[in-house]
Structure formats: C-alpha cells, structure tokens
Coordinates of C-alpha atoms in Angstrom, one line a residue:
M104 CA 27.0 -16.4 7.6
P105 CA 23.4 -17.2 6.5
L106 CA 22.1 -13.7 6.9
K107 CA 23.1 -10.8 4.6
Q108 CA 22.2 -7.1 4.6
L109 CA 22.5 -5.1 1.5
T110 CA 20.8 -2.2 -0.4
P111 CA 18.0 -3.4 -2.7
A112 CA 19.8 -2.0 -5.7
N113 CA 22.7 -4.5 -5.0
L114 CA 20.5 -7.6 -5.1
S115 CA 21.7 -10.0 -7.7
T116 CA 19.5 -11.5 -10.4
Q117 CA 19.5 -14.7 -8.5
D118 CA 18.6 -12.9 -5.3
L119 CA 15.6 -11.3 -7.0
Q120 CA 14.4 -14.6 -8.4
D121 CA 14.7 -16.2 -5.0
W122 CA 13.0 -13.2 -3.4
C123 CA 10.0 -13.6 -5.7
S124 CA 10.0 -17.4 -5.0
V125 CA 9.8 -16.9 -1.3
L126 CA 6.9 -14.4 -1.7
N127 CA 4.9 -16.8 -4.0
E128 CA 5.5 -19.9 -1.8
M129 CA 4.2 -18.0 1.2
T130 CA 1.3 -16.7 -0.8
S131 CA 0.4 -20.1 -2.1
T132 CA 0.3 -21.5 1.4
D133 CA -1.3 -18.7 3.4
M134 CA -3.4 -16.9 0.8
P135 CA -3.9 -19.2 -2.2
N136 CA -6.4 -16.9 -3.9
E137 CA -4.0 -14.0 -4.0
P138 CA -2.2 -13.0 -7.2
R139 CA 1.4 -14.1 -7.5
W140 CA 4.4 -11.8 -7.7
Q141 CA 6.2 -11.3 -11.0
P142 CA 10.0 -10.8 -11.3
E143 CA 9.6 -8.0 -13.9
R144 CA 10.9 -4.7 -12.4
L145 CA 11.2 -6.2 -8.9
R146 CA 14.5 -4.5 -8.4
D147 CA 12.8 -1.1 -9.1
Y148 CA 10.0 -1.9 -6.7
L149 CA 12.4 -2.7 -3.9
A150 CA 15.1 -0.1 -4.6
E151 CA 13.3 3.1 -5.6
N152 CA 12.5 5.5 -2.8
M153 CA 11.6 9.1 -2.2
A154 CA 14.6 11.4 -1.8
D155 CA 14.7 11.4 2.0
E156 CA 13.8 7.8 2.6
Y157 CA 16.2 4.9 3.5
R158 CA 15.7 1.3 2.6
Q159 CA 17.7 -1.9 3.3
A160 CA 17.2 -5.5 2.3
F161 CA 18.0 -8.6 4.4
I162 CA 18.2 -12.1 3.0
Y163 CA 18.6 -15.4 4.9
R164 CA 20.0 -18.4 3.0
D165 CA 20.5 -22.0 4.1
E166 CA 24.2 -22.4 4.8
S167 CA 24.4 -25.9 3.2
S168 CA 22.1 -25.6 0.1
G169 CA 22.3 -21.9 -0.4
D170 CA 18.5 -21.7 -0.8
M171 CA 16.9 -18.5 0.3
L172 CA 14.7 -19.3 3.3
G173 CA 13.4 -15.8 4.0
H174 CA 13.9 -12.1 3.4
A175 CA 13.0 -8.7 4.9
N176 CA 13.2 -5.1 4.0
L177 CA 13.1 -2.0 6.1
L178 CA 11.9 1.4 4.9
I179 CA 12.7 4.4 7.1
F180 CA 10.7 7.5 6.3
G181 CA 11.9 11.0 5.9
G182 CA 10.4 14.3 7.1
K183 CA 8.3 14.3 10.2
H184 CA 8.0 10.5 10.2
R185 CA 11.8 9.8 10.2
D186 CA 11.5 8.2 13.7
T187 CA 9.4 5.3 12.2
G188 CA 10.3 2.4 10.0
V189 CA 8.1 0.0 8.1
L190 CA 9.0 -3.6 8.1
E191 CA 8.1 -6.4 5.6
L192 CA 9.3 -9.9 6.5
F193 CA 8.5 -13.2 4.7
T194 CA 9.8 -16.8 5.2
R195 CA 9.2 -20.0 3.3
P196 CA 6.5 -22.1 5.1
S197 CA 9.0 -24.9 5.4
A198 CA 11.4 -22.6 7.3
R199 CA 8.9 -21.5 10.0
G200 CA 9.8 -22.3 13.6
K201 CA 13.5 -22.6 12.8
G202 CA 14.6 -19.1 13.8
V203 CA 14.7 -17.6 10.4
G204 CA 12.1 -15.0 11.1
K205 CA 13.6 -14.0 14.4
A206 CA 17.1 -13.7 12.8
L207 CA 15.8 -11.4 10.1
L208 CA 13.8 -9.3 12.6
Q209 CA 16.9 -9.0 14.8
A210 CA 18.9 -7.7 11.9
V211 CA 16.1 -5.2 11.0
A212 CA 15.9 -3.9 14.6
E213 CA 19.7 -3.5 14.8
C214 CA 19.7 -1.6 11.5
A215 CA 16.8 0.6 12.7
K216 CA 18.6 1.4 15.9
Q217 CA 21.8 2.4 14.1
R218 CA 19.7 4.8 12.0
E219 CA 18.2 6.3 15.1
C220 CA 14.8 5.0 14.2
E221 CA 12.6 4.6 17.3
N222 CA 9.6 2.6 16.2
L223 CA 8.8 -0.2 13.7
A224 CA 5.4 -0.8 12.1
V225 CA 4.3 -3.9 10.1
E226 CA 1.0 -4.9 8.4
V227 CA -0.2 -8.5 9.0
I228 CA -3.1 -10.4 7.4
A229 CA -5.3 -11.6 10.2
T230 CA -5.6 -15.2 8.8
T231 CA -1.8 -15.9 8.6
P232 CA 0.7 -17.3 11.1
A233 CA 2.4 -13.9 11.2
V234 CA -0.2 -12.8 13.8
G235 CA 1.1 -15.1 16.5
F236 CA 4.7 -14.3 15.6
Y237 CA 4.3 -10.6 16.2
D238 CA 2.1 -11.1 19.2
Q239 CA 4.7 -13.2 20.9
L240 CA 7.4 -10.5 20.3
G241 CA 5.3 -7.8 21.9
F242 CA 4.1 -5.9 18.9
R243 CA 1.0 -3.8 19.7
R244 CA -2.1 -4.2 17.4
D245 CA -2.8 -0.5 16.9
V246 CA -5.3 -0.6 13.9
V247 CA -7.6 -3.1 12.4
E248 CA -8.4 -2.5 8.7
Q249 CA -11.0 -4.3 6.6
R250 CA -9.9 -5.3 3.1
H251 CA -12.6 -5.2 0.5
L252 CA -12.2 -6.8 -3.0
L253 CA -13.9 -6.0 -6.2
R254 CA -13.7 -9.0 -8.5
W255 CA -13.6 -7.8 -12.1
D256 CA -15.7 -10.7 -13.5
E257 CA -18.5 -10.0 -10.9
V258 CA -18.8 -6.2 -11.6
D259 CA -22.2 -5.0 -12.7
W260 CA -20.9 -2.7 -15.3
D261 CA -24.3 -1.3 -16.2
K262 CA -24.7 -0.2 -12.6
V263 CA -21.2 1.2 -12.4
Q264 CA -21.6 3.2 -15.7
E265 CA -24.9 4.6 -14.4
A266 CA -23.2 5.8 -11.2
A267 CA -20.3 7.2 -13.2
G268 CA -22.7 9.4 -15.2
R269 CA -24.4 11.0 -12.2
V270 CA -22.2 14.0 -12.0
A271 CA -24.0 16.7 -10.0
A272 CA -24.6 20.1 -11.6
G273 CA -21.7 22.5 -11.2
Y274 CA -19.0 19.8 -11.1
R275 CA -16.9 18.0 -13.6
L276 CA -14.6 15.0 -13.4
E277 CA -11.1 14.8 -14.9
Y278 CA -9.1 11.6 -15.3
Y279 CA -5.3 11.4 -15.2
S280 CA -2.8 8.5 -15.4
E281 CA 0.8 8.5 -14.4
S282 CA 1.0 12.2 -13.4
L283 CA -1.0 15.3 -12.6
P284 CA -0.8 18.7 -14.3
E285 CA 1.5 21.0 -12.4
E286 CA -1.4 23.5 -11.7
L287 CA -3.3 20.7 -9.8
L288 CA -0.6 19.7 -7.5
E289 CA -1.1 22.3 -4.8
P290 CA -4.9 22.0 -4.6
Y291 CA -4.6 18.2 -4.7
A292 CA -2.1 18.2 -1.9
Q293 CA -4.3 20.6 0.2
L294 CA -7.3 18.2 -0.2
K295 CA -5.2 15.3 1.0
A296 CA -4.1 17.4 3.9
Y297 CA -7.7 17.7 4.9
L298 CA -8.0 13.9 4.8
R299 CA -5.0 13.6 7.2
G300 CA -6.6 16.1 9.7
S301 CA -10.1 14.7 9.5
A302 CA -11.5 13.0 12.6
E303 CA -13.9 11.0 10.6
P304 CA -13.4 7.3 9.9
I305 CA -11.9 6.9 6.4
A306 CA -10.4 4.4 4.0
L307 CA -6.9 5.1 5.4
T308 CA -5.3 4.4 8.7
T309 CA -2.0 6.4 8.8
D310 CA -0.8 9.7 7.5
R311 CA 2.6 8.0 6.7
R312 CA 0.9 7.1 3.4
G313 CA 0.5 9.7 0.7
S314 CA 1.8 13.2 0.5
T315 CA 0.2 16.5 1.6
D316 CA 3.1 18.8 0.5
V317 CA 3.4 19.8 -3.1
D318 CA 7.1 18.9 -3.5
R319 CA 6.5 15.5 -1.7
L320 CA 3.4 14.8 -3.8
R321 CA 5.4 15.4 -7.0
D322 CA 8.2 13.2 -5.7
S323 CA 5.7 10.6 -4.7
L324 CA 4.2 10.4 -8.1
Q325 CA 7.6 10.2 -9.7
T326 CA 8.7 7.5 -7.3
L327 CA 5.6 5.4 -8.1
R328 CA 6.6 5.5 -11.8
R329 CA 10.2 4.6 -11.1
R330 CA 9.0 1.6 -9.0
G331 CA 6.9 0.3 -11.9
M332 CA 3.6 1.4 -10.5
R333 CA 1.0 3.1 -12.7
S334 CA -1.2 5.6 -11.0
H335 CA -4.8 6.4 -12.0
V336 CA -6.5 9.5 -10.6
M337 CA -10.0 10.9 -10.8
V338 CA -10.4 14.5 -9.7
A339 CA -13.7 16.4 -9.0
I340 CA -13.7 20.1 -9.9
S341 CA -16.2 22.7 -8.7
E342 CA -16.7 24.6 -11.9
P343 CA -17.7 28.0 -10.6
Y344 CA -14.4 28.4 -8.9
E345 CA -12.3 25.7 -10.7
K346 CA -11.4 24.2 -7.3
V347 CA -10.4 20.6 -6.6
V348 CA -13.0 19.3 -4.2
G349 CA -12.6 15.6 -4.5
L350 CA -10.2 12.9 -5.6
T351 CA -9.8 9.1 -5.7
E352 CA -6.6 7.2 -6.6
L353 CA -5.7 3.7 -7.8
V354 CA -2.3 2.1 -8.5
V355 CA -1.4 -0.9 -10.6
S356 CA 2.1 -2.4 -10.3
E357 CA 4.0 -4.3 -12.9
Q358 CA 5.0 -6.8 -10.2
R359 CA 1.3 -7.8 -9.6
P360 CA -0.4 -6.5 -12.7
T361 CA -3.7 -8.3 -12.2
R362 CA -4.6 -6.4 -9.1
A363 CA -5.2 -2.7 -8.6
D364 CA -4.7 -1.0 -5.2
Q365 CA -7.2 1.7 -4.2
Y366 CA -5.5 4.5 -2.3
D367 CA -7.2 7.7 -1.0
T368 CA -10.7 8.8 -1.7
V369 CA -11.7 12.2 -0.2
V370 CA -14.3 14.9 -0.8
A371 CA -14.0 18.3 0.8
P372 CA -16.6 18.7 3.6
E373 CA -18.7 21.4 2.0
H374 CA -19.2 19.2 -1.1
K375 CA -20.1 15.8 0.5
S376 CA -23.8 15.9 -0.1
Y377 CA -23.5 15.6 -3.9
G378 CA -22.6 12.0 -4.3
L379 CA -19.1 12.8 -5.6
A380 CA -17.3 9.9 -3.9
L381 CA -19.5 7.3 -5.6
T382 CA -19.4 9.1 -9.0
M383 CA -15.6 9.5 -8.9
K384 CA -14.9 5.9 -8.0
A385 CA -17.4 4.6 -10.6
R386 CA -15.9 6.8 -13.3
L387 CA -12.3 5.7 -12.4
L388 CA -13.4 2.0 -12.6
T389 CA -14.7 2.6 -16.1
E390 CA -11.4 4.3 -17.1
L391 CA -9.5 1.4 -15.6
R392 CA -11.4 -1.1 -17.6
G393 CA -9.9 0.2 -20.8
A394 CA -6.5 1.2 -19.5
E395 CA -5.7 -2.0 -17.6
P396 CA -7.5 -4.9 -19.4
Q397 CA -5.4 -7.5 -17.6
L398 CA -7.0 -6.7 -14.2
V399 CA -8.7 -9.4 -12.2
D400 CA -9.6 -7.4 -9.1
V401 CA -9.3 -4.2 -7.1
Q402 CA -8.5 -4.1 -3.4
T403 CA -9.2 -1.4 -0.9
W404 CA -8.9 -0.9 2.9
T405 CA -11.3 0.8 5.3
A406 CA -11.4 1.5 9.0
E407 CA -13.9 -0.7 10.8
D408 CA -16.4 2.1 11.4
A409 CA -16.0 3.9 8.1
R410 CA -19.7 3.6 7.2
D411 CA -19.8 6.2 4.4
I412 CA -17.0 4.8 2.3
K413 CA -18.1 1.3 3.0
W414 CA -21.5 2.2 1.6
V415 CA -19.9 3.7 -1.5
N416 CA -17.8 0.5 -2.0
S417 CA -20.8 -1.7 -1.6
Q418 CA -22.6 0.1 -4.3
L419 CA -19.8 -0.7 -6.7
G420 CA -19.6 -4.4 -5.7
F421 CA -16.7 -4.4 -3.2
V422 CA -16.9 -7.3 -0.7
H423 CA -15.2 -7.6 2.7
D424 CA -12.9 -10.7 2.6
V425 CA -10.3 -10.4 5.3
D426 CA -9.0 -8.1 8.1
W427 CA -5.5 -6.6 8.2
Y428 CA -3.7 -5.7 11.4
E429 CA -1.3 -2.8 11.8
Y430 CA 1.3 -3.6 14.5
E431 CA 3.8 -1.3 16.1
T432 CA 6.6 -1.5 18.6
S433 CA 9.5 0.4 19.8
V434 CA 12.9 -0.7 18.6
E435 CA 14.3 -0.9 22.1
D436 CA 11.4 -3.1 23.3
L437 CA 11.8 -5.4 20.3
L438 CA 15.5 -5.9 20.8
H439 CA 14.8 -6.6 24.5
N440 CA 12.1 -9.2 23.6
L441 CA 14.3 -10.8 21.0
A442 CA 17.0 -11.3 23.6
Q443 CA 14.7 -13.3 25.9

C-alpha cells in the first residue's frame, strides 16, 4: 500500500527527513527564491496542536523504491470552526501527473468526512501548478491575498528607526517575545476580536487564524512555542487609561529561521489617526533586528483593497511579489469530483 495515514507524532525519523526533502524539492522547482525547510523540530511543527484541534498526516511512497513521492496533512479546528479543515499537500515535481496528489487528497477527504468535517480550505501560491490542480477538482477561489516581502538587506534602517521613534503623545509601546503578561491577555484578545468583526479591508482574510478568547489566546501562544515558533509582539498602550489600543505580531519558526511571518496588525478605531500602526511595526522591526540576527526577510499578506496597511508596509520597504489564493470546497463535493 503506497499511501499511509498516521498521526504526525508517529512519523519516523526517516519520514521526517523525507517530508522535508519533498518540501524543498517542490520549493526549488516552483519558488526557487524561497527559504528551504530545516528538519530541526519538524516533528513539533507538525504534531503540536491546540487542545481542541485534530491533525493527521498522510504519506505516499513509491511501492518499488520506497521513496516518498508526496505528503499531506489535515488540520481540523475546534470551537466554532470545527466544521472546517485546512489542507496542505505537496508532491515531488517528478511525481506530478501520476495520481499521487489525487490519492493523497482522496485520503484527506475521507478522513475529514469520518470526523464530520464539512469543508476543506487550502492556500495556493498563484504562480504554481497547484492552481490548475485545485481548479480542476472544483475548489472555489474565495480570497486573493497579496504577499509582500521585506528583504533585510534592502531595509532603510535610518528611515525605520525614525518611524519607530514617532510615538504620539499619550501612548507608549511595549515589546514582548514568546509570551504576554497575564494582565494583557484579556485586552489583547478584545482588540483582536475587533479585527475579526471589522468590515474594513485588513492584512488578514479569515478569522480561523488567531484567537479572540483569553483562554484560546493563552493556548495559542503556548502552542506556538511547542511548535518551535518564536512570537514577537509590539503593543500600544494609551497611557491615561492603561488600555491596549494597538498590536502587531511576528513569528519566526525554527523550521525556516531566515524568514519572519507577519501576523495581525490592528489599531482600535478611536486611535487610528495617531500613526500607531506604522510606529508599532517599525519598532518591532528594530527589536527583531537584534533578537533574530539570522533573518533574511519578513513576509506579510494583505487583502487586495487594504490601502491603509499597504501604505504602512510600503513606508517600511515591503514589496508585493506574488498573490496567494485561498480555495475552499465541501467535502462531499470533493469526494464526488474525485470519483469522476
């Protein structure tokens, strides 16, 4: 049997090495300028979840040689998003067109159905062959995100440091790495809840990401650490009331240590005219420069019409390089299309 399903924690050392090899071979072919994956703590990255989440791994090996030709993993959320699963699927370029991807997708869909998961979502880079693969199988392109990159060796640090120092009167910035003080968790979560309810275009496309409940936020930060991902957070405080009014987040993973991933950036609506978003992001970059000296770049994603955050990013030197598509389909429709 070439295809095997198992929990990520039960992947062997050889499985993990091969898993990394598939990722890097795909990256080398489809996105040669992207950083390569490292095997360090890969098991933690794949296996560690929040308490109410469920994850399964799927590997496909050549029956003759035993070589891993592709792999997939399925994450099913807990809480109000438990009807949705997120799929990641990768094959070696040499295995494309040979049924490996479809076999992995079939196994993922059947597992999702058994778990009473109704929908599957997947993110696809617009310039890769995966676009045609998911289009053919009936996935809907629900969201288009624009990725922007900030290349470390092109940063105008004088300009960034100047922006980092422009803190409006009545505010202060506080930097945290790895965790947040307990007293900040509730106001921090409340501010993220505003982001989820906002009708404005933002640097985020789905409220499945992040946590707007105190307990889930605490669990989320702990899970990041267990997965080998270091969080860096800048918080804006309104001093008269000691109220959290802005935040911006970055994460650096041990599996791809040369790249930082920008997460949420949000400012409470009544505080948006004071330049806090630019100041927070600039200050966080200056902190990151010392805390993560191995970095090569920072990536962030924005909605197509998110003009405000795009302007902030442009002031810091971020440049749009590629679009990402978020696809979704129902599990029943996918199983039907795979059977055709």
